[in-house]
Coordinates of N, CA and C in Angstrom, one line a residue:
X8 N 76.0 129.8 100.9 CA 74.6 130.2 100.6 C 73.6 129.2 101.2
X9 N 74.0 127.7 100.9 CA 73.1 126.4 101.7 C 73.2 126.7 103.4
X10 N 74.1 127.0 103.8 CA 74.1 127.1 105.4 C 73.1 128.1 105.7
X11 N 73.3 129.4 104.9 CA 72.3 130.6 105.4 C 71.1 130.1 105.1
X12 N 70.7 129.3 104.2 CA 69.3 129.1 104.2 C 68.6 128.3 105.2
X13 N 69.9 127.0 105.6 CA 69.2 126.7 106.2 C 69.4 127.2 107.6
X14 N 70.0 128.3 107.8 CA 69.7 129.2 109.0 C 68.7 129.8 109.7
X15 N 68.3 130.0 108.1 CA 67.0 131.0 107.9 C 65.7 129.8 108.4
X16 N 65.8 128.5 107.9 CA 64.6 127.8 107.9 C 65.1 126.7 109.3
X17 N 65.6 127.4 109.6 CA 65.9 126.5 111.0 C 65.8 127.3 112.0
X18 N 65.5 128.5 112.1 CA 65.8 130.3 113.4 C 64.7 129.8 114.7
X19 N 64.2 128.8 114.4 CA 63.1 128.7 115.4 C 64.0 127.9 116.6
X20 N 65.3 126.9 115.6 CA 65.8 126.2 116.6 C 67.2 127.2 117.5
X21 N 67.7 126.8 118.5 CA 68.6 127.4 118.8 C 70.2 126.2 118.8
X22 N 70.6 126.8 117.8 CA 71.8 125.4 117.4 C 73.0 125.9 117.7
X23 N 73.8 125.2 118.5 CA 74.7 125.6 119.2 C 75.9 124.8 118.9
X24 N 75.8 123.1 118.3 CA 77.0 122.6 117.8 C 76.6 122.1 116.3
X25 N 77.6 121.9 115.5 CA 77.1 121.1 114.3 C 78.3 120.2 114.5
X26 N 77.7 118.8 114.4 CA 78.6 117.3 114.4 C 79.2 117.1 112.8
X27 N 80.3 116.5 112.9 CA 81.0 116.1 111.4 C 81.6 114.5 111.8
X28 N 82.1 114.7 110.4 CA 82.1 113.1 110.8 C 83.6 112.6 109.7
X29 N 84.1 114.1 109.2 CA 85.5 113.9 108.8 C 85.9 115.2 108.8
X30 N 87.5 115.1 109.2 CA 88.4 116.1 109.3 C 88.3 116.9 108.3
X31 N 88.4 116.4 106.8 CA 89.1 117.5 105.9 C 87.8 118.4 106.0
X32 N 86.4 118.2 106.0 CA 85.2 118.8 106.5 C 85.5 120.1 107.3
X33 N 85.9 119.4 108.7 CA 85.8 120.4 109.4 C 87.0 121.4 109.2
X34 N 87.8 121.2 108.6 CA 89.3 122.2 108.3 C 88.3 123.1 107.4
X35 N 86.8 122.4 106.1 CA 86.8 123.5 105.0 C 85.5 124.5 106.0
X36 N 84.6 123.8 106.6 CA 84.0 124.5 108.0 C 84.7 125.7 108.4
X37 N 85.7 125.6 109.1 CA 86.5 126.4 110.1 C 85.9 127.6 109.4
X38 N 86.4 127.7 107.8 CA 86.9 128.7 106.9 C 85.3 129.5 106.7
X39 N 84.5 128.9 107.1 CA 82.9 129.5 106.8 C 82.0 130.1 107.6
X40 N 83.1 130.4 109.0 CA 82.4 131.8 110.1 C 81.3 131.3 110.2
X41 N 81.1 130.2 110.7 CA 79.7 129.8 111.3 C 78.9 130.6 112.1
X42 N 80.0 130.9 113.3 CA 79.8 132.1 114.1 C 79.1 133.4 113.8
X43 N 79.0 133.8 112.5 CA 78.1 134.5 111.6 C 76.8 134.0 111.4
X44 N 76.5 132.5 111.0 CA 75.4 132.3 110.4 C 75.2 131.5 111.5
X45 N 75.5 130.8 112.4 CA 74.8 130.6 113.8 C 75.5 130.9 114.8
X46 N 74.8 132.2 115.1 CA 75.5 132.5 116.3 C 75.8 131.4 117.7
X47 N 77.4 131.8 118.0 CA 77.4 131.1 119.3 C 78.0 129.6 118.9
X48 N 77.5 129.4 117.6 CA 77.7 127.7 117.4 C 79.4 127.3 117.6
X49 N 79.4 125.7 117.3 CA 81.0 125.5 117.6 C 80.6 124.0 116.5
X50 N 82.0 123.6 116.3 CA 82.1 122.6 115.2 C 82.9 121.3 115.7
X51 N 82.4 119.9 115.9 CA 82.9 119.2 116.6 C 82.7 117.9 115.7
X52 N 83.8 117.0 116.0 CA 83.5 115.8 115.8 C 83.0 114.6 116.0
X53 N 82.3 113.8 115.2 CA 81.2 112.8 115.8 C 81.7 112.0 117.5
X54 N 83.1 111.7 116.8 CA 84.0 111.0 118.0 C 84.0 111.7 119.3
X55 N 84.3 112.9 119.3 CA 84.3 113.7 120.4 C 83.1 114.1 121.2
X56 N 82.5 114.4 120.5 CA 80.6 114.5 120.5 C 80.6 113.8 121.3
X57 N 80.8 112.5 121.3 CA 80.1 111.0 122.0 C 80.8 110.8 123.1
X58 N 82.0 111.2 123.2 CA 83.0 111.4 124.2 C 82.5 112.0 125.6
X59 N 82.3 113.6 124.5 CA 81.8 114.4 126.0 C 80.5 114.2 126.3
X60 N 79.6 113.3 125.8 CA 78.7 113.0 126.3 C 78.5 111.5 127.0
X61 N 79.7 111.2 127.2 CA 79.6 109.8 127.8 C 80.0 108.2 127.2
X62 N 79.3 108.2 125.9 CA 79.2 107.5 124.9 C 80.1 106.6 124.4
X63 N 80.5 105.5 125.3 CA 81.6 105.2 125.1 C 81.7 103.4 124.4
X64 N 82.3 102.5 124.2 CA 81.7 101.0 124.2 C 82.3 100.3 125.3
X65 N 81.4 99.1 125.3 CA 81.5 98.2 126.3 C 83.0 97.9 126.7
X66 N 83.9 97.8 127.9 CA 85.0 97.3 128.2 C 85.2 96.0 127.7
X67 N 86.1 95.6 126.9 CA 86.6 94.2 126.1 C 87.5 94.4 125.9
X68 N 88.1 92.8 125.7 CA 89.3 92.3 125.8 C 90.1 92.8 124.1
X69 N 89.5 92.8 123.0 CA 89.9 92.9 122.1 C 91.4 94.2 122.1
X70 N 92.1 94.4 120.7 CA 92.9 95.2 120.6 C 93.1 95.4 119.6
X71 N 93.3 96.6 118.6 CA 92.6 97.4 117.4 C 94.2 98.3 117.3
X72 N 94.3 98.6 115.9 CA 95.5 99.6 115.9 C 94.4 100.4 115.3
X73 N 95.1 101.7 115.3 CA 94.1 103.1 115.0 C 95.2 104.1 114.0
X74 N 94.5 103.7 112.9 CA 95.1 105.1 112.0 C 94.3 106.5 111.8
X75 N 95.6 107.7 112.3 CA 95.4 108.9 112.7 C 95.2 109.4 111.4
X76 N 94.4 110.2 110.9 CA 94.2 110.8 109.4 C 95.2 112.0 109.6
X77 N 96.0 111.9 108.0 CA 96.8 113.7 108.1 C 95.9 115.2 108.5
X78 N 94.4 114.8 108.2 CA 93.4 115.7 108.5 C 92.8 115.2 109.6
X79 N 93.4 115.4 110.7 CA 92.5 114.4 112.3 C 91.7 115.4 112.5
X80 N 90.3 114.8 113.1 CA 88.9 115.8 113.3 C 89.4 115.3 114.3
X81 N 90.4 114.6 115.3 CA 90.2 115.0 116.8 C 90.9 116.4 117.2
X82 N 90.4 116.9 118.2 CA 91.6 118.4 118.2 C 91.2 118.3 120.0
X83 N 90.7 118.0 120.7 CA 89.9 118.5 122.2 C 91.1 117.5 122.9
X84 N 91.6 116.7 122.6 CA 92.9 116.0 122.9 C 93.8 115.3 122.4
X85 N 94.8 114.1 122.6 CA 95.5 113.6 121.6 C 94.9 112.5 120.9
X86 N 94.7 112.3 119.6 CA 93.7 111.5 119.0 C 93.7 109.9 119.9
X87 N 95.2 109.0 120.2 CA 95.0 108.5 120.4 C 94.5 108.1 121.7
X88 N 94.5 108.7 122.8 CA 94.1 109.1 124.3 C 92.3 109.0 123.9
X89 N 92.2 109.6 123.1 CA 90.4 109.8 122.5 C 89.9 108.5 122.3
X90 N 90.9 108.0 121.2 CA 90.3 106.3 120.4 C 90.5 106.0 121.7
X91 N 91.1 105.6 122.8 CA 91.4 104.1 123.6 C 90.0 104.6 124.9
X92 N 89.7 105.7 124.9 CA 88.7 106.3 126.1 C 87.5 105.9 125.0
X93 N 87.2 106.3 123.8 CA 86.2 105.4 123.5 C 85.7 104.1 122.7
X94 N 87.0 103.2 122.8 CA 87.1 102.2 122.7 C 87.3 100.6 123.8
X95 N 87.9 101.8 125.0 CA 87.8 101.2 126.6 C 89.2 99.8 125.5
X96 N 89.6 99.7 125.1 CA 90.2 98.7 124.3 C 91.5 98.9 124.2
X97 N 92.8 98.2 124.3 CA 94.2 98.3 124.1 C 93.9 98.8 122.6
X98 N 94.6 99.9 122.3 CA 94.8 100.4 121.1 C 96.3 100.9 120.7
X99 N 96.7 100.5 119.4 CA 97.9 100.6 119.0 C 98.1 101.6 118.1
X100 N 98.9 102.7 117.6 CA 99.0 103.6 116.7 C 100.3 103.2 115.5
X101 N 99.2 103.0 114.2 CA 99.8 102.7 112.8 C 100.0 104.2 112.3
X102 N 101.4 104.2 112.2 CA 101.9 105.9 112.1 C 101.9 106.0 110.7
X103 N 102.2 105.7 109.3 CA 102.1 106.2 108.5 C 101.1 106.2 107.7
X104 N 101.3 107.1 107.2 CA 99.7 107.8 105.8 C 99.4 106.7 104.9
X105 N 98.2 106.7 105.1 CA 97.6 105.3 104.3 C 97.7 105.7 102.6
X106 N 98.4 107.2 102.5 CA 97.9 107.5 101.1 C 97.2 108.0 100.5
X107 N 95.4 108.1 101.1 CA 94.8 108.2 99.9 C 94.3 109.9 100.2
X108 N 94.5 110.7 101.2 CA 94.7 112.1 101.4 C 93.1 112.3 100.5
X109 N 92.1 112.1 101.2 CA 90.8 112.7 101.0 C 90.3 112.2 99.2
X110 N 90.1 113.4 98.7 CA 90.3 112.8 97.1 C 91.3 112.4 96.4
X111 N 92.7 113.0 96.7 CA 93.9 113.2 96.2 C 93.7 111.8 95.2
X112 N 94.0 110.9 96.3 CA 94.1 109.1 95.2 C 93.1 108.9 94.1
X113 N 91.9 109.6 94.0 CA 90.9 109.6 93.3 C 91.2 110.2 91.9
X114 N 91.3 111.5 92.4 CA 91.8 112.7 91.3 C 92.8 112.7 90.4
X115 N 94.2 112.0 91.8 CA 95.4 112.0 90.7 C 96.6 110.7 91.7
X116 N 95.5 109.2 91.3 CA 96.5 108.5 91.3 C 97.5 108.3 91.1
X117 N 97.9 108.7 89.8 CA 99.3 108.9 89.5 C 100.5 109.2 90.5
X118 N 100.0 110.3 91.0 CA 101.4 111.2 92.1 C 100.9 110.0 93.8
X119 N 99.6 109.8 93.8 CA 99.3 109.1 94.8 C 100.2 107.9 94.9
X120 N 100.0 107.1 93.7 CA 100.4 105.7 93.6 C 101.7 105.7 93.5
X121 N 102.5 106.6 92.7 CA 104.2 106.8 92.6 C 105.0 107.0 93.9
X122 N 104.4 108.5 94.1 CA 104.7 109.3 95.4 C 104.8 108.5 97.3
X123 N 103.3 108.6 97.3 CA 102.8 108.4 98.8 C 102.7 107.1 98.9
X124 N 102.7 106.2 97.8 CA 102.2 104.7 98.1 C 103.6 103.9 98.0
X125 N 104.5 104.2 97.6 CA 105.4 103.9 97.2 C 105.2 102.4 96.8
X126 N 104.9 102.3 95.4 CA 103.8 100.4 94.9 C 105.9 99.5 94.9
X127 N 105.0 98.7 95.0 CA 106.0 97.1 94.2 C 105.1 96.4 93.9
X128 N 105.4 96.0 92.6 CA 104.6 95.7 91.2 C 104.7 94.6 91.3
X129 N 104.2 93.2 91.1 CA 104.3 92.0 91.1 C 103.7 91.5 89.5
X130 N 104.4 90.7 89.3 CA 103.6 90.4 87.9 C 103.8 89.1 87.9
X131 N 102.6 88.0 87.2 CA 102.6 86.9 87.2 C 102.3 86.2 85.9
X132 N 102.9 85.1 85.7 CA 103.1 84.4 84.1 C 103.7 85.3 83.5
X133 N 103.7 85.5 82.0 CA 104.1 85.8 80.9 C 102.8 87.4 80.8
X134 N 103.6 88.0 82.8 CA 103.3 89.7 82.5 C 101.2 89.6 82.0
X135 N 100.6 88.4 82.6 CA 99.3 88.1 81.9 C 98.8 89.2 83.3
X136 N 99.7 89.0 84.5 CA 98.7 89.1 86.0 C 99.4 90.4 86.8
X137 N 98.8 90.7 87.0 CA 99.7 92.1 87.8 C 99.2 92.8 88.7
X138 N 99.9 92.6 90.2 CA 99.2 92.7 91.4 C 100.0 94.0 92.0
X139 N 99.9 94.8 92.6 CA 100.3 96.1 92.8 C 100.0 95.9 94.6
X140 N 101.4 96.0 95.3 CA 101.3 96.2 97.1 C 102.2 97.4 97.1
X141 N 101.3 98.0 98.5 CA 102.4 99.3 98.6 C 102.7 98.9 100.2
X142 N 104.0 98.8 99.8 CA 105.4 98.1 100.6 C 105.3 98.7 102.0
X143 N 105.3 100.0 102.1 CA 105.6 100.9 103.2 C 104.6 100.8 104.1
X144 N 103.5 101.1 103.3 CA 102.5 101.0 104.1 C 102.3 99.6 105.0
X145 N 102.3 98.6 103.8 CA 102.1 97.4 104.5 C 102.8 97.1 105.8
X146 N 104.2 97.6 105.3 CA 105.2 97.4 106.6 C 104.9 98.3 108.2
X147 N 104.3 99.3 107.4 CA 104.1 99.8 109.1 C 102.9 98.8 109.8
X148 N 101.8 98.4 109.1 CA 101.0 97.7 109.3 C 100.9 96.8 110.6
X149 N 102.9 96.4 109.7 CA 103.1 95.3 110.3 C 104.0 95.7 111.5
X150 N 104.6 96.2 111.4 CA 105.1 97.0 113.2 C 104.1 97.0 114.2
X151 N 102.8 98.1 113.9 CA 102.1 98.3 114.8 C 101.2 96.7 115.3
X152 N 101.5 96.0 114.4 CA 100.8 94.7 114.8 C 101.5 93.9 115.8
X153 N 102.7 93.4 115.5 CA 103.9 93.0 116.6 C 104.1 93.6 117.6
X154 N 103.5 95.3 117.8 CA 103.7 96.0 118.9 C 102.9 95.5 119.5
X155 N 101.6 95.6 118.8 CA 100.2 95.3 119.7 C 100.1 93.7 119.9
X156 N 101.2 92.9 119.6 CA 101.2 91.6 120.0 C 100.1 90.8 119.5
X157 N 99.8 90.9 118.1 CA 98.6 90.1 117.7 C 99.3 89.5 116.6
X158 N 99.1 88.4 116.2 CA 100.0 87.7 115.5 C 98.7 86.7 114.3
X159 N 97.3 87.2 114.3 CA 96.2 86.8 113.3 C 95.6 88.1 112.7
X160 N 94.1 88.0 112.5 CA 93.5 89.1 112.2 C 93.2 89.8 113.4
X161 N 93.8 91.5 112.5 CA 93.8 92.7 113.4 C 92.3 93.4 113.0
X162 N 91.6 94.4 113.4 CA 90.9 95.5 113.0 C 91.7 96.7 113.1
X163 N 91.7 97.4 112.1 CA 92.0 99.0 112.2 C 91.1 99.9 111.8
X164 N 91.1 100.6 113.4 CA 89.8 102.5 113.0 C 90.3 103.2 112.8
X165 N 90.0 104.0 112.0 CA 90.2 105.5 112.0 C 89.1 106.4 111.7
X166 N 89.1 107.7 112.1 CA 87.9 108.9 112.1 C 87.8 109.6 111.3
X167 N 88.3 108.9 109.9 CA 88.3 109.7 108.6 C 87.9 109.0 107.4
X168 N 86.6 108.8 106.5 CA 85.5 108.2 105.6 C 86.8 108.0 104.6
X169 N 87.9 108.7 104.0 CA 88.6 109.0 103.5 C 89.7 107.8 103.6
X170 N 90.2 108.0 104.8 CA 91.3 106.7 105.2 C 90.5 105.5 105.2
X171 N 89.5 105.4 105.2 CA 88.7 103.8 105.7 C 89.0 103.5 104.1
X172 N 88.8 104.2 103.0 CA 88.7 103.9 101.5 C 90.3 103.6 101.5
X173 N 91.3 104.1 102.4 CA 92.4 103.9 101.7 C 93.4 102.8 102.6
X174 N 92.3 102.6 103.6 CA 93.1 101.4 104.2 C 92.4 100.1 103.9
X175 N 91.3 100.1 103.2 CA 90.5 99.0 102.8 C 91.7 97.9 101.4
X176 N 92.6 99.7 100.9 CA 93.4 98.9 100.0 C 94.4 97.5 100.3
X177 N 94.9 97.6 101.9 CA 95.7 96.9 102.7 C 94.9 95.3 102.9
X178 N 93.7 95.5 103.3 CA 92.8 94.8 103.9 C 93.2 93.5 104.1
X179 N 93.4 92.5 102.5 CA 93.5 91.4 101.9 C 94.9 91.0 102.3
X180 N 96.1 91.7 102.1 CA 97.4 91.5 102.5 C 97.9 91.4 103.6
X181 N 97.2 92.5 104.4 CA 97.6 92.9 105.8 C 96.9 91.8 106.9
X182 N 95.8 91.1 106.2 CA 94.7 90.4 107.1 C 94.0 91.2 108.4
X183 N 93.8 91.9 107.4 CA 92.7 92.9 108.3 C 91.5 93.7 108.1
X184 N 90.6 94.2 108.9 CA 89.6 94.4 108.3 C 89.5 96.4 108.8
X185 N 89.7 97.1 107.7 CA 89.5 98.3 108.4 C 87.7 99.2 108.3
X186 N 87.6 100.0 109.8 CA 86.7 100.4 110.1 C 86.7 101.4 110.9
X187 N 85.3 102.5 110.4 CA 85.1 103.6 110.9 C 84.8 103.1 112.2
X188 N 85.8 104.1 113.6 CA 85.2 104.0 114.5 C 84.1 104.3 115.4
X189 N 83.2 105.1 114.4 CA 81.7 105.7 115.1 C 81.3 103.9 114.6
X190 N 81.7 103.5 113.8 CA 80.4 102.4 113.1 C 81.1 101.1 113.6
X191 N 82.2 101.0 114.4 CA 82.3 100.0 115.5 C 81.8 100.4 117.1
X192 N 82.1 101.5 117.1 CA 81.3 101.9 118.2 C 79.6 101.3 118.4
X193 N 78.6 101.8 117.3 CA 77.6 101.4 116.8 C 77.3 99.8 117.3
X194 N 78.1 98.9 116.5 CA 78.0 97.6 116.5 C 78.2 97.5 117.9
X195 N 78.8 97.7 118.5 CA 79.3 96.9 120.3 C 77.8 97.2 120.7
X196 N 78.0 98.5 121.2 CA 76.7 99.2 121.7 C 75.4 98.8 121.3
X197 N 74.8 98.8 120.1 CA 73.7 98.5 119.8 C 73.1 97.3 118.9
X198 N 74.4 95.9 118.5 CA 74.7 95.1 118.1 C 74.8 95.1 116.6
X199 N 74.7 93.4 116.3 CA 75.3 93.7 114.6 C 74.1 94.3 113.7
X200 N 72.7 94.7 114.3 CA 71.9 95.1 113.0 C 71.5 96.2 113.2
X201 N 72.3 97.3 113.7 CA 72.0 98.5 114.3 C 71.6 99.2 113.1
X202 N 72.6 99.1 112.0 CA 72.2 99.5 110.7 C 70.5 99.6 110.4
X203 N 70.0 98.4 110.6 CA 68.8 98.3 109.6 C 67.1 98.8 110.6
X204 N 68.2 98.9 111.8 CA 67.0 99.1 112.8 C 66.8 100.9 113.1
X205 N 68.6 101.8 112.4 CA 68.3 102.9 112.5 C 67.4 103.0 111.0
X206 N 67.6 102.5 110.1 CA 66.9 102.7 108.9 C 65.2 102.7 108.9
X207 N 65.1 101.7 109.6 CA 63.6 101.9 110.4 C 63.6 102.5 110.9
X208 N 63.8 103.3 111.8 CA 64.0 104.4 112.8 C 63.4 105.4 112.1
X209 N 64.6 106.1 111.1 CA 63.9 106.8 109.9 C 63.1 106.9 109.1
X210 N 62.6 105.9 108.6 CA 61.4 105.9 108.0 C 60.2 106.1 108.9
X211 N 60.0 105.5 109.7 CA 59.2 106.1 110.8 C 58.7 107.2 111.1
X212 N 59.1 108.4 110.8 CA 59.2 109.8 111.5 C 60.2 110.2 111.9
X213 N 61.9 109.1 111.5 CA 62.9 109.7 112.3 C 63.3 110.8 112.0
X214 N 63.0 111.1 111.1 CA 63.7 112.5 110.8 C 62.8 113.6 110.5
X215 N 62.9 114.8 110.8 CA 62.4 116.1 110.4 C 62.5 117.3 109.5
X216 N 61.7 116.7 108.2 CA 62.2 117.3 107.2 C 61.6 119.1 107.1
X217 N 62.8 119.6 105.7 CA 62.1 121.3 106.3 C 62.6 121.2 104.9
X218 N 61.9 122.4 104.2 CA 62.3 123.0 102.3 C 63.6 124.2 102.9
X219 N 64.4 123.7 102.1 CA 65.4 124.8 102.3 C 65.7 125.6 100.9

């Protein structure tokens, strides 16, 4: 019903793509015949968006492993061929599921944390302290880091808001810092305060608001 309205309060424009900016999104998209309420339109992701228009970051030396979400919004090629074309960067691929499958970890840690995370429990003193690592994960971590031949702190992207939450779990252990790759893209490109300078941006006039 929100799309048609704002169909209706938008007809003056002629909209041909709508941008996303996570997979499990565009899988519930697919299912909503856009093609009905904007004709012609097509559904793409932010990554790819910036792709086919060029949008790439600066050539550097750095090297990044990339986790592929179970829901990849890349589809136009193979995700990883995409991250390293717009990353211009040696990029390594961390293969297994970080676990947290969109809300899944949210809703029902239980099967998340038993199941997919497969935990080892650590407990310290007299059972006072109790530190929870999931083994598997960590370990792939650590493959794709020895692949990628970096032996300090790594960064890991990936193109799903979802995995960033669930690789952030790793962070501390793994010595790494995980990050969306539109918002490292951002940072090369338009440096470290891109944030506060789009925020001004918008207040400005950046945006064009309409009652829907």
């Amino acid at each position: 019903v929100l799309f048609h309205r704002m169909a209706n309060t938008l007809n003056y424009l002629d909209i041909k793509t709508v941008v996303v900016s996570c997979g499990t999104c565009i899988k519930a998209l697919d299912e909503y015949e856009f093609d009905r309420i904007f004709p012609g339109c097509r559904i793409i992701d932010i990554h790819e968006f910036l792709l086919e228009r060029g949008i790439t970051m600066p050539v550097h030396a750095d090297t990044y492993l990339n986790h592929d979400p179970c829901h990849t919004p890349l589809r136009l090629n193979p995700p990883l061929e995409t991250v390293k074309k717009l990353t211009g960067a040696n990029v390594v691929q961390s293969e297994r599921c970080c676990g947290e499958s969109g809300l899944f970890a949210v809703k029902r840690p239980d099967i998340a944390s038993e199941k997919i995370r497969t935990p080892v429990t650590f407990w310290y003193g007299a059972r006072s302290k109790r530190e929870i690592f999931y083994e598997e994960q960590f370990e792939e971590i650590e493959k794709a880091r020895a692949k990628a031949g970096i032996k300090g702190h790594v960064k890991m992207l990936t193109t799903c808001p979802g995995c960033l939450q669930g690789l952030s779990r790793y962070e501390e252990r793994a010595d790494m810092d995980a990050e969306y790759i539109v918002v490292e893209m951002a940072r090369q490109i338009l440096g470290a305060n891109w944030r506060d300078q789009f925020i001004r941006t918008v207040k400005n006039g950046g945006i064009e608001k309409g009652l829907v």
